[in-house]
Amino acid sequence: MQALVVIAHPCADSFTHTAAERARVGLEAAGHSVITIDLYAEQFVAAMSQAERVTYHDSDPALDDQVIAHGRLLTAAQIVVFVYPTWWSGLPAMLKGWLDRVLVPGVGFTFNARGKVRPGLPQVRRIVGVSTYGSPRAYVAAVNDNGRRIISRTFRMSCGVRARTTWLGFYAMDTRTDDERRAFLDRVEHKMASF
């Protein structure tokens, strides 16, 4: 299967990037073809422009070549893996902006003959979230883990009910030991290798 790994962290030497690399290794070990999008390295512009908003419901809403290319990669993927740090109880602005700009009509969703919204990514069979959290799990649960909800629920609605979700969260990261960090990275790789 084709897997797409989307990374949202500004530092190439981050734990997030290491987790993304381990995800790639695991997916390839399982025989999947992997394409990685590093949003910061590609200097993706997160903010939707006025022109993009105006053309949002046109027949061809994506205006930017990078957005079009990312949309094509997404519509070809059967596995989508998001790797990011949770900041302010949610997605980094870069990743949220990517979802805003790439999941336009014709990519993230379509309309049927009656004008009802239908999933635009029915080929996606597996959605994976890999995120780090500075806070303990109980605190994250208390504030609703908004990033996880966007990935596991809202993005899943673009894929259809057959898409399975997997969540790999590393909580209270700032107080974890090196051994615990290594164990989490091993878990990421082994989980990806099981798909």
Short mmCIF file of N, CA and C in Angstrom, two decimals:
data_model
loop_
_atom_site.label_atom_id
_atom_site.label_comp_id
_atom_site.label_asym_id
_atom_site.label_seq_id
_atom_site.Cartn_x
_atom_site.Cartn_y
_atom_site.Cartn_z
N MET A 1 0.84 -1.19 0.00
CA MET A 1 0.00 0.00 0.00
C MET A 1 0.87 1.24 0.00
N GLN A 2 0.28 2.34 -0.41
CA GLN A 2 0.96 3.64 -0.39
C GLN A 2 0.69 4.31 0.94
N ALA A 3 1.75 4.70 1.64
CA ALA A 3 1.62 5.40 2.92
C ALA A 3 2.14 6.81 2.77
N LEU A 4 1.44 7.75 3.40
CA LEU A 4 1.85 9.15 3.42
C LEU A 4 2.10 9.54 4.86
N VAL A 5 3.31 10.01 5.16
CA VAL A 5 3.66 10.48 6.50
C VAL A 5 3.77 11.99 6.45
N VAL A 6 2.98 12.68 7.27
CA VAL A 6 2.97 14.14 7.32
C VAL A 6 3.57 14.57 8.65
N ILE A 7 4.68 15.32 8.57
CA ILE A 7 5.40 15.77 9.77
C ILE A 7 5.18 17.26 9.95
N ALA A 8 4.89 17.66 11.21
CA ALA A 8 4.73 19.08 11.51
C ALA A 8 5.55 19.44 12.75
N HIS A 9 6.82 19.73 12.55
CA HIS A 9 7.70 20.23 13.62
C HIS A 9 8.80 21.04 12.96
N PRO A 10 9.10 22.24 13.49
CA PRO A 10 10.08 23.10 12.83
C PRO A 10 11.53 22.67 12.96
N CYS A 11 11.86 21.77 13.89
CA CYS A 11 13.25 21.39 14.13
C CYS A 11 13.53 19.99 13.59
N ALA A 12 14.46 19.91 12.65
CA ALA A 12 14.77 18.63 12.01
C ALA A 12 15.38 17.62 12.97
N ASP A 13 15.98 18.09 14.07
CA ASP A 13 16.58 17.18 15.05
C ASP A 13 15.65 16.87 16.22
N SER A 14 14.36 17.11 16.04
CA SER A 14 13.38 16.92 17.11
C SER A 14 13.02 15.46 17.33
N PHE A 15 12.45 15.18 18.48
CA PHE A 15 11.91 13.86 18.79
C PHE A 15 10.80 13.51 17.79
N THR A 16 10.03 14.51 17.38
CA THR A 16 8.97 14.31 16.39
C THR A 16 9.54 13.76 15.09
N HIS A 17 10.64 14.34 14.61
CA HIS A 17 11.25 13.85 13.38
C HIS A 17 11.81 12.44 13.55
N THR A 18 12.35 12.16 14.73
CA THR A 18 12.84 10.81 14.99
C THR A 18 11.68 9.82 14.97
N ALA A 19 10.55 10.19 15.57
CA ALA A 19 9.38 9.31 15.57
C ALA A 19 8.87 9.10 14.14
N ALA A 20 8.91 10.15 13.32
CA ALA A 20 8.47 10.02 11.92
C ALA A 20 9.39 9.08 11.16
N GLU A 21 10.68 9.17 11.42
CA GLU A 21 11.63 8.27 10.75
C GLU A 21 11.39 6.82 11.17
N ARG A 22 11.11 6.61 12.44
CA ARG A 22 10.82 5.25 12.91
C ARG A 22 9.51 4.74 12.31
N ALA A 23 8.56 5.62 12.12
CA ALA A 23 7.30 5.23 11.46
C ALA A 23 7.59 4.80 10.03
N ARG A 24 8.42 5.57 9.33
CA ARG A 24 8.78 5.22 7.95
C ARG A 24 9.47 3.87 7.89
N VAL A 25 10.41 3.64 8.78
CA VAL A 25 11.13 2.36 8.81
C VAL A 25 10.16 1.21 9.03
N GLY A 26 9.23 1.36 9.97
CA GLY A 26 8.26 0.31 10.24
C GLY A 26 7.34 0.05 9.07
N LEU A 27 6.86 1.10 8.44
CA LEU A 27 5.98 0.95 7.28
C LEU A 27 6.69 0.24 6.13
N GLU A 28 7.94 0.64 5.88
CA GLU A 28 8.69 -0.01 4.81
C GLU A 28 8.99 -1.47 5.14
N ALA A 29 9.22 -1.77 6.41
CA ALA A 29 9.44 -3.16 6.82
C ALA A 29 8.20 -4.01 6.56
N ALA A 30 7.03 -3.38 6.62
CA ALA A 30 5.78 -4.08 6.34
C ALA A 30 5.49 -4.18 4.84
N GLY A 31 6.37 -3.60 4.03
CA GLY A 31 6.21 -3.70 2.58
C GLY A 31 5.48 -2.54 1.94
N HIS A 32 5.20 -1.50 2.70
CA HIS A 32 4.49 -0.34 2.14
C HIS A 32 5.46 0.62 1.48
N SER A 33 4.99 1.33 0.47
CA SER A 33 5.73 2.41 -0.15
C SER A 33 5.42 3.68 0.63
N VAL A 34 6.45 4.43 1.02
CA VAL A 34 6.26 5.58 1.91
C VAL A 34 6.72 6.87 1.25
N ILE A 35 5.86 7.87 1.31
CA ILE A 35 6.20 9.23 0.92
C ILE A 35 6.05 10.10 2.15
N THR A 36 7.03 10.97 2.39
CA THR A 36 7.00 11.85 3.55
C THR A 36 6.85 13.30 3.11
N ILE A 37 5.96 14.01 3.78
CA ILE A 37 5.81 15.45 3.61
C ILE A 37 6.26 16.09 4.92
N ASP A 38 7.34 16.86 4.89
CA ASP A 38 7.82 17.60 6.05
C ASP A 38 7.38 19.05 5.84
N LEU A 39 6.32 19.44 6.50
CA LEU A 39 5.69 20.73 6.22
C LEU A 39 6.62 21.92 6.44
N TYR A 40 7.40 21.88 7.50
CA TYR A 40 8.32 22.99 7.74
C TYR A 40 9.48 22.99 6.76
N ALA A 41 10.04 21.82 6.48
CA ALA A 41 11.16 21.76 5.53
C ALA A 41 10.73 22.21 4.14
N GLU A 42 9.48 21.93 3.79
CA GLU A 42 8.96 22.36 2.49
C GLU A 42 8.43 23.79 2.50
N GLN A 43 8.52 24.44 3.66
CA GLN A 43 8.05 25.82 3.83
C GLN A 43 6.60 25.99 3.38
N PHE A 44 5.78 25.03 3.81
CA PHE A 44 4.36 25.09 3.49
C PHE A 44 3.76 26.34 4.12
N VAL A 45 2.94 27.06 3.38
CA VAL A 45 2.26 28.24 3.90
C VAL A 45 0.94 27.79 4.50
N ALA A 46 0.81 27.97 5.81
CA ALA A 46 -0.35 27.43 6.52
C ALA A 46 -1.63 28.25 6.30
N ALA A 47 -1.49 29.54 6.11
CA ALA A 47 -2.66 30.41 6.02
C ALA A 47 -3.32 30.34 4.65
N MET A 48 -4.62 30.09 4.66
CA MET A 48 -5.40 30.13 3.43
C MET A 48 -5.49 31.58 2.95
N SER A 49 -5.24 31.79 1.69
CA SER A 49 -5.29 33.14 1.14
C SER A 49 -6.75 33.54 0.84
N GLN A 50 -6.93 34.83 0.63
CA GLN A 50 -8.26 35.31 0.26
C GLN A 50 -8.70 34.68 -1.06
N ALA A 51 -7.79 34.58 -2.01
CA ALA A 51 -8.13 33.98 -3.31
C ALA A 51 -8.56 32.53 -3.15
N GLU A 52 -7.88 31.80 -2.27
CA GLU A 52 -8.26 30.40 -2.04
C GLU A 52 -9.64 30.31 -1.40
N ARG A 53 -9.95 31.19 -0.50
CA ARG A 53 -11.26 31.16 0.15
C ARG A 53 -12.36 31.50 -0.86
N VAL A 54 -12.09 32.47 -1.71
CA VAL A 54 -13.09 32.88 -2.71
C VAL A 54 -13.38 31.74 -3.68
N THR A 55 -12.35 30.97 -4.05
CA THR A 55 -12.54 29.88 -5.02
C THR A 55 -12.84 28.53 -4.35
N TYR A 56 -13.02 28.53 -3.03
CA TYR A 56 -13.18 27.28 -2.28
C TYR A 56 -14.25 26.36 -2.86
N HIS A 57 -15.37 26.89 -3.28
CA HIS A 57 -16.46 26.06 -3.80
C HIS A 57 -16.50 26.02 -5.33
N ASP A 58 -15.45 26.51 -5.98
CA ASP A 58 -15.37 26.40 -7.43
C ASP A 58 -15.00 24.96 -7.81
N SER A 59 -15.05 24.67 -9.09
CA SER A 59 -14.73 23.32 -9.55
C SER A 59 -13.24 22.99 -9.38
N ASP A 60 -12.40 23.99 -9.26
CA ASP A 60 -10.96 23.78 -9.11
C ASP A 60 -10.45 24.69 -7.99
N PRO A 61 -10.70 24.33 -6.72
CA PRO A 61 -10.42 25.26 -5.62
C PRO A 61 -8.95 25.40 -5.23
N ALA A 62 -8.11 24.42 -5.52
CA ALA A 62 -6.69 24.51 -5.15
C ALA A 62 -5.95 25.37 -6.17
N LEU A 63 -5.34 26.44 -5.70
CA LEU A 63 -4.67 27.39 -6.59
C LEU A 63 -3.15 27.26 -6.55
N ASP A 64 -2.62 26.75 -5.47
CA ASP A 64 -1.17 26.69 -5.25
C ASP A 64 -0.63 25.33 -5.69
N ASP A 65 0.48 25.33 -6.43
CA ASP A 65 1.06 24.08 -6.94
C ASP A 65 1.42 23.10 -5.83
N GLN A 66 1.93 23.61 -4.72
CA GLN A 66 2.29 22.74 -3.60
C GLN A 66 1.05 22.09 -3.00
N VAL A 67 -0.01 22.85 -2.84
CA VAL A 67 -1.27 22.32 -2.31
C VAL A 67 -1.83 21.26 -3.26
N ILE A 68 -1.77 21.52 -4.55
CA ILE A 68 -2.25 20.55 -5.54
C ILE A 68 -1.44 19.26 -5.45
N ALA A 69 -0.11 19.38 -5.34
CA ALA A 69 0.75 18.20 -5.24
C ALA A 69 0.46 17.41 -3.98
N HIS A 70 0.27 18.09 -2.86
CA HIS A 70 -0.05 17.40 -1.61
C HIS A 70 -1.41 16.73 -1.68
N GLY A 71 -2.37 17.37 -2.34
CA GLY A 71 -3.68 16.75 -2.52
C GLY A 71 -3.59 15.47 -3.34
N ARG A 72 -2.74 15.47 -4.36
CA ARG A 72 -2.56 14.26 -5.17
C ARG A 72 -1.92 13.13 -4.35
N LEU A 73 -0.94 13.49 -3.53
CA LEU A 73 -0.31 12.48 -2.67
C LEU A 73 -1.34 11.91 -1.69
N LEU A 74 -2.17 12.76 -1.15
CA LEU A 74 -3.18 12.32 -0.19
C LEU A 74 -4.22 11.42 -0.85
N THR A 75 -4.65 11.75 -2.05
CA THR A 75 -5.67 10.93 -2.72
C THR A 75 -5.11 9.61 -3.24
N ALA A 76 -3.79 9.46 -3.22
CA ALA A 76 -3.17 8.20 -3.63
C ALA A 76 -2.85 7.29 -2.44
N ALA A 77 -2.95 7.82 -1.24
CA ALA A 77 -2.51 7.07 -0.04
C ALA A 77 -3.62 6.20 0.53
N GLN A 78 -3.22 5.00 0.96
CA GLN A 78 -4.14 4.12 1.70
C GLN A 78 -3.89 4.19 3.21
N ILE A 79 -2.69 4.64 3.58
CA ILE A 79 -2.34 4.85 4.99
C ILE A 79 -1.86 6.29 5.12
N VAL A 80 -2.40 7.02 6.10
CA VAL A 80 -1.97 8.39 6.36
C VAL A 80 -1.53 8.48 7.81
N VAL A 81 -0.29 8.94 8.01
CA VAL A 81 0.29 9.04 9.34
C VAL A 81 0.63 10.50 9.61
N PHE A 82 0.09 11.04 10.69
CA PHE A 82 0.39 12.41 11.12
C PHE A 82 1.32 12.34 12.32
N VAL A 83 2.45 13.03 12.24
CA VAL A 83 3.42 13.03 13.34
C VAL A 83 3.66 14.48 13.73
N TYR A 84 3.34 14.82 14.97
CA TYR A 84 3.41 16.22 15.39
C TYR A 84 3.43 16.34 16.91
N PRO A 85 3.89 17.47 17.42
CA PRO A 85 3.77 17.73 18.85
C PRO A 85 2.42 18.40 19.13
N THR A 86 1.82 18.09 20.26
CA THR A 86 0.60 18.77 20.66
C THR A 86 0.99 20.05 21.37
N TRP A 87 0.54 21.17 20.82
CA TRP A 87 0.83 22.49 21.39
C TRP A 87 -0.50 23.17 21.71
N TRP A 88 -0.61 23.74 22.90
CA TRP A 88 -1.83 24.40 23.33
C TRP A 88 -3.05 23.50 23.14
N SER A 89 -2.88 22.25 23.49
CA SER A 89 -3.96 21.25 23.46
C SER A 89 -4.49 21.00 22.05
N GLY A 90 -3.67 21.23 21.04
CA GLY A 90 -4.15 21.00 19.68
C GLY A 90 -3.03 20.80 18.68
N LEU A 91 -3.42 20.87 17.42
CA LEU A 91 -2.48 20.71 16.32
C LEU A 91 -1.60 21.96 16.19
N PRO A 92 -0.34 21.80 15.78
CA PRO A 92 0.44 22.98 15.41
C PRO A 92 -0.27 23.72 14.28
N ALA A 93 -0.16 25.03 14.25
CA ALA A 93 -0.83 25.84 13.22
C ALA A 93 -0.47 25.36 11.82
N MET A 94 0.77 24.90 11.65
CA MET A 94 1.22 24.43 10.33
C MET A 94 0.36 23.26 9.85
N LEU A 95 0.10 22.30 10.74
CA LEU A 95 -0.69 21.14 10.37
C LEU A 95 -2.16 21.50 10.19
N LYS A 96 -2.68 22.33 11.05
CA LYS A 96 -4.08 22.77 10.90
C LYS A 96 -4.26 23.50 9.57
N GLY A 97 -3.29 24.36 9.23
CA GLY A 97 -3.36 25.08 7.96
C GLY A 97 -3.27 24.14 6.77
N TRP A 98 -2.46 23.08 6.91
CA TRP A 98 -2.35 22.09 5.84
C TRP A 98 -3.71 21.43 5.61
N LEU A 99 -4.38 21.05 6.69
CA LEU A 99 -5.70 20.45 6.56
C LEU A 99 -6.68 21.44 5.90
N ASP A 100 -6.64 22.70 6.33
CA ASP A 100 -7.52 23.72 5.76
C ASP A 100 -7.31 23.87 4.26
N ARG A 101 -6.07 23.90 3.83
CA ARG A 101 -5.76 24.21 2.43
C ARG A 101 -5.79 23.00 1.51
N VAL A 102 -5.46 21.82 2.01
CA VAL A 102 -5.39 20.63 1.16
C VAL A 102 -6.72 19.89 1.08
N LEU A 103 -7.47 19.83 2.17
CA LEU A 103 -8.72 19.07 2.18
C LEU A 103 -9.89 19.89 1.66
N VAL A 104 -9.73 20.39 0.46
CA VAL A 104 -10.75 21.20 -0.19
C VAL A 104 -11.76 20.27 -0.90
N PRO A 105 -12.88 20.82 -1.36
CA PRO A 105 -13.80 19.99 -2.14
C PRO A 105 -13.08 19.35 -3.32
N GLY A 106 -13.34 18.07 -3.51
CA GLY A 106 -12.67 17.32 -4.56
C GLY A 106 -11.48 16.53 -4.03
N VAL A 107 -11.02 16.88 -2.86
CA VAL A 107 -9.95 16.13 -2.20
C VAL A 107 -10.49 15.55 -0.89
N GLY A 108 -10.80 16.40 0.06
CA GLY A 108 -11.28 15.94 1.36
C GLY A 108 -12.72 15.46 1.35
N PHE A 109 -13.50 16.00 0.45
CA PHE A 109 -14.91 15.61 0.36
C PHE A 109 -15.45 15.94 -1.01
N THR A 110 -16.57 15.33 -1.33
CA THR A 110 -17.28 15.62 -2.58
C THR A 110 -18.75 15.83 -2.23
N PHE A 111 -19.52 16.23 -3.21
CA PHE A 111 -20.96 16.38 -3.04
C PHE A 111 -21.65 15.40 -3.98
N ASN A 112 -22.67 14.70 -3.48
CA ASN A 112 -23.42 13.81 -4.35
C ASN A 112 -24.47 14.62 -5.14
N ALA A 113 -25.29 13.93 -5.91
CA ALA A 113 -26.28 14.60 -6.76
C ALA A 113 -27.28 15.43 -5.95
N ARG A 114 -27.49 15.06 -4.70
CA ARG A 114 -28.42 15.80 -3.84
C ARG A 114 -27.74 16.92 -3.06
N GLY A 115 -26.44 17.09 -3.29
CA GLY A 115 -25.70 18.14 -2.59
C GLY A 115 -25.21 17.74 -1.21
N LYS A 116 -25.30 16.44 -0.89
CA LYS A 116 -24.83 15.99 0.42
C LYS A 116 -23.34 15.69 0.37
N VAL A 117 -22.67 15.98 1.46
CA VAL A 117 -21.22 15.76 1.55
C VAL A 117 -20.92 14.28 1.65
N ARG A 118 -19.92 13.85 0.87
CA ARG A 118 -19.45 12.47 0.88
C ARG A 118 -17.94 12.46 1.05
N PRO A 119 -17.38 11.41 1.65
CA PRO A 119 -15.92 11.34 1.84
C PRO A 119 -15.19 11.44 0.50
N GLY A 120 -14.13 12.21 0.50
CA GLY A 120 -13.33 12.35 -0.71
C GLY A 120 -12.12 11.43 -0.74
N LEU A 121 -11.85 10.76 0.39
CA LEU A 121 -10.67 9.90 0.50
C LEU A 121 -11.05 8.47 0.89
N PRO A 122 -11.97 7.84 0.15
CA PRO A 122 -12.43 6.50 0.54
C PRO A 122 -11.36 5.42 0.42
N GLN A 123 -10.26 5.71 -0.27
CA GLN A 123 -9.19 4.72 -0.42
C GLN A 123 -8.34 4.61 0.85
N VAL A 124 -8.44 5.57 1.77
CA VAL A 124 -7.66 5.53 3.00
C VAL A 124 -8.24 4.45 3.92
N ARG A 125 -7.40 3.52 4.28
CA ARG A 125 -7.83 2.40 5.13
C ARG A 125 -7.32 2.52 6.56
N ARG A 126 -6.27 3.31 6.75
CA ARG A 126 -5.68 3.43 8.09
C ARG A 126 -5.22 4.87 8.31
N ILE A 127 -5.61 5.44 9.44
CA ILE A 127 -5.19 6.78 9.86
C ILE A 127 -4.43 6.60 11.17
N VAL A 128 -3.24 7.17 11.22
CA VAL A 128 -2.41 7.04 12.42
C VAL A 128 -2.02 8.43 12.90
N GLY A 129 -2.15 8.66 14.19
CA GLY A 129 -1.65 9.87 14.82
C GLY A 129 -0.53 9.51 15.77
N VAL A 130 0.59 10.20 15.65
CA VAL A 130 1.72 10.03 16.56
C VAL A 130 2.00 11.42 17.11
N SER A 131 1.78 11.60 18.41
CA SER A 131 1.95 12.93 18.97
C SER A 131 2.62 12.88 20.33
N THR A 132 3.39 13.93 20.60
CA THR A 132 3.99 14.11 21.92
C THR A 132 3.19 15.16 22.67
N TYR A 133 3.19 15.02 23.99
CA TYR A 133 2.46 15.94 24.86
C TYR A 133 3.37 16.32 26.03
N GLY A 134 3.38 17.58 26.39
CA GLY A 134 4.11 17.99 27.58
C GLY A 134 3.36 17.63 28.84
N SER A 135 2.06 17.49 28.75
CA SER A 135 1.20 17.24 29.91
C SER A 135 0.94 15.75 30.11
N PRO A 136 0.59 15.36 31.34
CA PRO A 136 0.20 13.97 31.59
C PRO A 136 -1.10 13.61 30.88
N ARG A 137 -1.31 12.34 30.71
CA ARG A 137 -2.49 11.85 29.97
C ARG A 137 -3.80 12.32 30.58
N ALA A 138 -3.90 12.35 31.89
CA ALA A 138 -5.16 12.77 32.54
C ALA A 138 -5.49 14.22 32.21
N TYR A 139 -4.48 15.08 32.20
CA TYR A 139 -4.71 16.48 31.84
C TYR A 139 -5.15 16.59 30.38
N VAL A 140 -4.47 15.86 29.52
CA VAL A 140 -4.80 15.89 28.09
C VAL A 140 -6.25 15.45 27.89
N ALA A 141 -6.67 14.41 28.59
CA ALA A 141 -8.06 13.94 28.49
C ALA A 141 -9.03 15.01 28.99
N ALA A 142 -8.65 15.71 30.06
CA ALA A 142 -9.53 16.72 30.64
C ALA A 142 -9.77 17.89 29.69
N VAL A 143 -8.81 18.19 28.83
CA VAL A 143 -8.98 19.31 27.89
C VAL A 143 -9.39 18.82 26.50
N ASN A 144 -9.81 17.58 26.41
CA ASN A 144 -10.42 16.97 25.22
C ASN A 144 -9.47 16.56 24.10
N ASP A 145 -8.17 16.72 24.26
CA ASP A 145 -7.20 16.27 23.25
C ASP A 145 -7.68 16.64 21.84
N ASN A 146 -7.75 17.94 21.62
CA ASN A 146 -8.35 18.46 20.39
C ASN A 146 -7.66 17.99 19.11
N GLY A 147 -6.34 17.91 19.10
CA GLY A 147 -5.64 17.43 17.91
C GLY A 147 -6.04 16.01 17.57
N ARG A 148 -6.08 15.16 18.60
CA ARG A 148 -6.48 13.78 18.37
C ARG A 148 -7.90 13.70 17.82
N ARG A 149 -8.79 14.52 18.34
CA ARG A 149 -10.17 14.51 17.86
C ARG A 149 -10.25 14.94 16.39
N ILE A 150 -9.46 15.93 16.00
CA ILE A 150 -9.47 16.37 14.61
C ILE A 150 -8.99 15.25 13.69
N ILE A 151 -7.92 14.56 14.09
CA ILE A 151 -7.37 13.49 13.25
C ILE A 151 -8.28 12.25 13.28
N SER A 152 -8.65 11.81 14.48
CA SER A 152 -9.37 10.54 14.63
C SER A 152 -10.85 10.63 14.28
N ARG A 153 -11.42 11.81 14.34
CA ARG A 153 -12.84 11.95 14.04
C ARG A 153 -13.09 12.76 12.76
N THR A 154 -12.64 14.00 12.76
CA THR A 154 -12.96 14.87 11.63
C THR A 154 -12.26 14.41 10.35
N PHE A 155 -10.94 14.18 10.42
CA PHE A 155 -10.25 13.70 9.22
C PHE A 155 -10.81 12.35 8.80
N ARG A 156 -11.14 11.51 9.76
CA ARG A 156 -11.70 10.19 9.44
C ARG A 156 -12.99 10.31 8.64
N MET A 157 -13.77 11.34 8.89
CA MET A 157 -15.01 11.53 8.14
C MET A 157 -14.74 11.78 6.66
N SER A 158 -13.55 12.27 6.34
CA SER A 158 -13.17 12.43 4.93
C SER A 158 -12.78 11.11 4.29
N CYS A 159 -12.54 10.11 5.13
CA CYS A 159 -12.07 8.81 4.63
C CYS A 159 -13.17 7.75 4.62
N GLY A 160 -14.17 7.94 5.38
CA GLY A 160 -15.26 6.96 5.43
C GLY A 160 -15.16 6.05 6.64
N VAL A 161 -16.24 5.35 6.88
CA VAL A 161 -16.35 4.56 8.11
C VAL A 161 -15.43 3.35 8.15
N ARG A 162 -14.91 2.92 7.00
CA ARG A 162 -14.03 1.75 7.00
C ARG A 162 -12.59 2.07 7.40
N ALA A 163 -12.25 3.35 7.45
CA ALA A 163 -10.90 3.74 7.84
C ALA A 163 -10.71 3.49 9.33
N ARG A 164 -9.67 2.76 9.66
CA ARG A 164 -9.36 2.46 11.06
C ARG A 164 -8.36 3.49 11.58
N THR A 165 -8.48 3.82 12.84
CA THR A 165 -7.57 4.80 13.43
C THR A 165 -6.70 4.15 14.50
N THR A 166 -5.48 4.63 14.57
CA THR A 166 -4.53 4.20 15.59
C THR A 166 -3.92 5.46 16.18
N TRP A 167 -3.84 5.52 17.51
CA TRP A 167 -3.25 6.68 18.17
C TRP A 167 -2.08 6.24 19.02
N LEU A 168 -0.95 6.90 18.82
CA LEU A 168 0.25 6.66 19.60
C LEU A 168 0.66 7.98 20.25
N GLY A 169 0.29 8.14 21.51
CA GLY A 169 0.60 9.36 22.24
C GLY A 169 1.70 9.14 23.25
N PHE A 170 2.60 10.10 23.33
CA PHE A 170 3.68 10.06 24.31
C PHE A 170 3.46 11.23 25.27
N TYR A 171 2.91 10.91 26.43
CA TYR A 171 2.44 11.91 27.38
C TYR A 171 3.54 12.29 28.38
N ALA A 172 3.43 13.49 28.94
CA ALA A 172 4.37 14.01 29.94
C ALA A 172 5.81 13.88 29.46
N MET A 173 6.02 14.20 28.22
CA MET A 173 7.32 14.00 27.58
C MET A 173 8.47 14.68 28.32
N ASP A 174 8.22 15.85 28.87
CA ASP A 174 9.28 16.62 29.50
C ASP A 174 9.87 15.95 30.74
N THR A 175 9.14 15.03 31.33
CA THR A 175 9.63 14.36 32.54
C THR A 175 9.96 12.89 32.30
N ARG A 176 9.97 12.45 31.06
CA ARG A 176 10.25 11.06 30.74
C ARG A 176 11.74 10.79 30.69
N THR A 177 12.10 9.54 30.93
CA THR A 177 13.51 9.12 30.87
C THR A 177 13.89 8.78 29.44
N ASP A 178 15.20 8.70 29.21
CA ASP A 178 15.68 8.31 27.89
C ASP A 178 15.19 6.92 27.52
N ASP A 179 15.15 6.02 28.50
CA ASP A 179 14.65 4.66 28.24
C ASP A 179 13.19 4.68 27.81
N GLU A 180 12.38 5.52 28.45
CA GLU A 180 10.97 5.62 28.08
C GLU A 180 10.81 6.22 26.68
N ARG A 181 11.67 7.15 26.35
CA ARG A 181 11.62 7.73 25.01
C ARG A 181 11.98 6.69 23.95
N ARG A 182 13.02 5.93 24.22
CA ARG A 182 13.42 4.87 23.28
C ARG A 182 12.31 3.83 23.14
N ALA A 183 11.68 3.49 24.27
CA ALA A 183 10.59 2.50 24.23
C ALA A 183 9.43 2.99 23.38
N PHE A 184 9.12 4.29 23.47
CA PHE A 184 8.04 4.83 22.64
C PHE A 184 8.41 4.77 21.16
N LEU A 185 9.63 5.13 20.82
CA LEU A 185 10.07 5.07 19.43
C LEU A 185 10.01 3.63 18.91
N ASP A 186 10.40 2.67 19.74
CA ASP A 186 10.29 1.26 19.35
C ASP A 186 8.84 0.88 19.11
N ARG A 187 7.96 1.39 19.97
CA ARG A 187 6.52 1.11 19.83
C ARG A 187 5.99 1.65 18.50
N VAL A 188 6.40 2.87 18.15
CA VAL A 188 5.98 3.46 16.88
C VAL A 188 6.40 2.57 15.72
N GLU A 189 7.67 2.19 15.69
CA GLU A 189 8.18 1.38 14.58
C GLU A 189 7.47 0.02 14.52
N HIS A 190 7.32 -0.63 15.66
CA HIS A 190 6.68 -1.96 15.67
C HIS A 190 5.21 -1.88 15.26
N LYS A 191 4.54 -0.83 15.70
CA LYS A 191 3.12 -0.68 15.33
C LYS A 191 2.99 -0.49 13.81
N MET A 192 3.82 0.36 13.23
CA MET A 192 3.76 0.57 11.78
C MET A 192 4.08 -0.72 11.02
N ALA A 193 5.02 -1.48 11.55
CA ALA A 193 5.40 -2.73 10.89
C ALA A 193 4.28 -3.78 10.94
N SER A 194 3.30 -3.56 11.83
CA SER A 194 2.20 -4.53 11.96
C SER A 194 1.06 -4.27 10.97
N PHE A 195 1.11 -3.17 10.25
CA PHE A 195 0.02 -2.83 9.31
C PHE A 195 0.20 -3.59 7.99
#
